[in-house]
Amino acid sequence: SLPSIVRNNIKDKNKLQNRKDEIERELTEGKSKLIKIEYISNWNFEELNISNSFDLILSQAVMEHIENINITYKLFNLWLKKDGFISHTIDYRCHDLSEKWNGHWIILNILWRLILKGNGYCINRLPHSYHINKIKEYYKNMKIITETDINGIQIRNKNKFRNFEQDDFIICSALIQGVKSV
């Protein structure tokens, strides 16, 4: 099924069905003339000339692993066509690197770098509010669905968490969708 933000913004049901058929054709056969689906990773995006190329950018449990999230959201905006859509599912949890789901936020930076060095991947430790504020710079008509968990750490040091919102301590994952606005 298409993300709700796409379904709600395409009023013509025949056009919607045609898009779904073309997406399925591209996914199963790689032979759509209307739809192109590409996998882009941090090791190949710079070589691509893809400004204003995409209708939809979709990520599933990726954005929590991006080190330079500011540049990434800016690139997504550049890559999308006018009125293009984003759909990101973001997992803010520690990925079993702490006893509490958000315990990775209280680990000292130097220790965190050591922990991740042996892991083979990064977790940027950015809370929900950071992602939302960054996405709001580029997108409108946002739809946000969150999952909460009240069993994480709570605010201990207001200075350390001065950029966190109160809800960041209970929002453990989110589905965020939006339409390109700039």
Short mmCIF file of C-alpha atoms in Angstrom, two decimals:
data_model
loop_
_atom_site.label_atom_id
_atom_site.label_comp_id
_atom_site.label_asym_id
_atom_site.label_seq_id
_atom_site.Cartn_x
_atom_site.Cartn_y
_atom_site.Cartn_z
CA SER A 1 0.00 0.00 0.00
CA LEU A 2 1.18 3.53 -0.74
CA PRO A 3 1.91 5.86 2.18
CA SER A 4 -1.24 7.68 3.31
CA ILE A 5 0.23 11.04 2.43
CA VAL A 6 0.54 9.91 -1.21
CA ARG A 7 -2.94 8.35 -1.28
CA ASN A 8 -4.51 11.47 0.23
CA ASN A 9 -2.83 13.81 -2.24
CA ILE A 10 -3.73 11.89 -5.41
CA LYS A 11 -7.47 12.36 -5.83
CA ASP A 12 -7.89 10.56 -9.17
CA LYS A 13 -8.37 6.87 -8.26
CA ASN A 14 -7.46 5.67 -11.79
CA LYS A 15 -4.22 7.63 -11.66
CA LEU A 16 -3.51 6.14 -8.23
CA GLN A 17 -4.14 2.59 -9.50
CA ASN A 18 -1.92 3.22 -12.54
CA ARG A 19 0.88 4.46 -10.26
CA LYS A 20 0.53 1.39 -8.04
CA ASP A 21 0.65 -0.89 -11.11
CA GLU A 22 3.77 0.85 -12.43
CA ILE A 23 5.49 0.64 -9.05
CA GLU A 24 4.74 -3.08 -8.89
CA ARG A 25 6.02 -3.55 -12.47
CA GLU A 26 9.27 -1.73 -11.62
CA LEU A 27 9.75 -3.70 -8.39
CA THR A 28 9.07 -7.12 -9.91
CA GLU A 29 10.39 -6.72 -13.47
CA GLY A 30 12.44 -3.51 -13.48
CA LYS A 31 10.61 -2.53 -16.68
CA SER A 32 8.39 0.43 -15.87
CA LYS A 33 8.61 3.34 -18.30
CA LEU A 34 7.04 5.72 -15.80
CA ILE A 35 8.54 4.72 -12.45
CA LYS A 36 12.19 4.32 -11.54
CA ILE A 37 13.13 2.91 -8.16
CA GLU A 38 16.72 3.42 -7.03
CA TYR A 39 18.62 2.38 -3.96
CA ILE A 40 20.90 5.19 -2.84
CA SER A 41 23.41 4.81 -0.05
CA ASN A 42 26.02 7.05 1.48
CA TRP A 43 28.70 5.55 -0.71
CA ASN A 44 27.12 6.36 -4.08
CA PHE A 45 24.92 9.46 -3.82
CA GLU A 46 27.65 11.98 -4.66
CA GLU A 47 28.26 10.47 -8.10
CA LEU A 48 24.60 10.73 -9.08
CA ASN A 49 23.04 13.72 -10.83
CA ILE A 50 19.59 13.43 -9.31
CA SER A 51 18.32 16.93 -8.48
CA ASN A 52 14.52 17.21 -8.82
CA SER A 53 14.34 13.55 -9.84
CA PHE A 54 12.17 11.74 -7.30
CA ASP A 55 8.49 11.72 -6.38
CA LEU A 56 9.08 9.83 -3.13
CA ILE A 57 12.01 9.25 -0.80
CA LEU A 58 11.33 6.44 1.63
CA SER A 59 13.54 5.21 4.44
CA GLN A 60 12.96 2.46 6.98
CA ALA A 61 15.13 2.57 10.13
CA VAL A 62 17.87 4.52 8.33
CA MET A 63 17.77 8.09 9.63
CA GLU A 64 18.98 7.11 13.11
CA HIS A 65 22.19 5.85 11.49
CA ILE A 66 23.05 8.97 9.45
CA GLU A 67 25.94 10.93 10.96
CA ASN A 68 25.31 14.24 9.19
CA ILE A 69 21.56 14.41 9.31
CA ASN A 70 21.43 18.12 8.38
CA ILE A 71 23.10 17.54 5.00
CA THR A 72 21.01 14.43 4.41
CA TYR A 73 17.67 16.22 4.84
CA LYS A 74 18.95 19.05 2.63
CA LEU A 75 19.95 16.52 -0.08
CA PHE A 76 16.55 14.82 0.10
CA ASN A 77 14.90 18.18 -0.50
CA LEU A 78 17.20 18.80 -3.47
CA TRP A 79 16.50 15.35 -4.94
CA LEU A 80 12.70 15.57 -4.71
CA LYS A 81 10.54 17.00 -7.47
CA LYS A 82 8.18 19.86 -6.64
CA ASP A 83 5.47 18.49 -4.32
CA GLY A 84 7.45 15.25 -3.83
CA PHE A 85 6.95 13.16 -0.69
CA ILE A 86 9.14 11.85 2.10
CA SER A 87 8.29 8.91 4.32
CA HIS A 88 10.74 8.04 7.11
CA THR A 89 10.38 5.47 9.85
CA ILE A 90 12.93 6.36 12.53
CA ASP A 91 13.89 4.15 15.47
CA TYR A 92 15.29 6.27 18.32
CA ARG A 93 16.16 3.26 20.47
CA CYS A 94 19.70 2.29 21.45
CA HIS A 95 19.72 -0.96 19.39
CA ASP A 96 20.55 -3.06 22.46
CA LEU A 97 23.59 -0.96 23.39
CA SER A 98 22.07 0.05 26.73
CA GLU A 99 19.70 -1.44 29.28
CA LYS A 100 17.09 1.31 28.75
CA TRP A 101 15.76 1.97 25.25
CA ASN A 102 17.15 5.54 25.34
CA GLY A 103 20.09 4.88 27.67
CA HIS A 104 22.55 5.64 24.89
CA TRP A 105 21.86 9.36 25.45
CA ILE A 106 23.60 9.33 28.85
CA ILE A 107 26.74 7.52 27.68
CA LEU A 108 29.73 9.88 27.50
CA ASN A 109 30.69 10.82 23.92
CA ILE A 110 34.19 9.33 24.17
CA LEU A 111 32.80 6.03 25.45
CA TRP A 112 30.04 6.10 22.80
CA ARG A 113 32.64 6.39 20.01
CA LEU A 114 34.49 3.39 21.46
CA ILE A 115 31.27 1.35 21.66
CA LEU A 116 30.36 2.14 18.05
CA LYS A 117 33.86 1.52 16.74
CA GLY A 118 33.41 -2.22 17.28
CA ASN A 119 29.81 -2.19 16.07
CA GLY A 120 30.36 -1.38 12.40
CA TYR A 121 27.56 1.21 12.23
CA CYS A 122 26.67 4.52 13.81
CA ILE A 123 23.67 5.63 15.81
CA ASN A 124 23.43 9.42 15.79
CA ARG A 125 21.53 9.64 19.13
CA LEU A 126 19.33 12.47 17.87
CA PRO A 127 15.89 12.66 19.50
CA HIS A 128 12.52 12.90 17.78
CA SER A 129 12.25 16.69 18.19
CA TYR A 130 15.55 17.21 16.35
CA HIS A 131 14.33 15.24 13.33
CA ILE A 132 10.95 17.00 13.35
CA ASN A 133 12.50 20.47 13.51
CA LYS A 134 14.90 19.64 10.67
CA ILE A 135 12.17 18.12 8.50
CA LYS A 136 9.89 21.15 9.08
CA GLU A 137 12.52 23.30 7.30
CA TYR A 138 11.72 21.56 4.00
CA TYR A 139 8.31 19.89 4.23
CA LYS A 140 4.66 20.78 4.77
CA ASN A 141 1.47 18.77 5.43
CA MET A 142 3.39 16.55 7.80
CA LYS A 143 1.83 13.38 9.17
CA ILE A 144 3.48 11.94 12.25
CA ILE A 145 2.71 8.67 14.01
CA THR A 146 4.77 7.89 17.09
CA GLU A 147 5.37 4.87 19.29
CA THR A 148 6.05 5.57 22.93
CA ASP A 149 7.80 3.78 25.77
CA ILE A 150 7.72 5.28 29.27
CA ASN A 151 10.43 2.93 30.58
CA GLY A 152 13.44 4.86 29.31
CA ILE A 153 15.73 7.28 31.11
CA GLN A 154 14.25 10.55 32.28
CA ILE A 155 15.85 14.00 32.42
CA ARG A 156 18.69 14.02 34.92
CA ASN A 157 20.92 16.82 33.68
CA LYS A 158 18.96 19.70 32.17
CA ASN A 159 22.13 21.15 30.61
CA LYS A 160 22.97 17.93 28.79
CA PHE A 161 19.38 17.65 27.49
CA ARG A 162 18.66 21.35 26.91
CA ASN A 163 17.89 20.68 23.22
CA PHE A 164 15.47 17.85 24.02
CA GLU A 165 11.71 18.20 24.31
CA GLN A 166 9.90 16.43 27.15
CA ASP A 167 8.26 14.01 24.67
CA ASP A 168 11.68 12.90 23.39
CA PHE A 169 12.04 10.82 26.55
CA ILE A 170 9.02 8.68 25.65
CA ILE A 171 8.95 8.68 21.81
CA CYS A 172 10.94 5.61 20.81
CA SER A 173 10.04 5.52 17.09
CA ALA A 174 8.12 7.54 14.53
CA LEU A 175 6.70 7.43 11.04
CA ILE A 176 7.11 10.90 9.54
CA GLN A 177 5.66 11.86 6.16
CA GLY A 178 5.65 15.21 4.41
CA VAL A 179 5.33 17.06 1.11
CA LYS A 180 8.21 19.15 -0.25
CA SER A 181 7.51 22.82 0.45
CA VAL A 182 10.60 24.64 -0.85
#
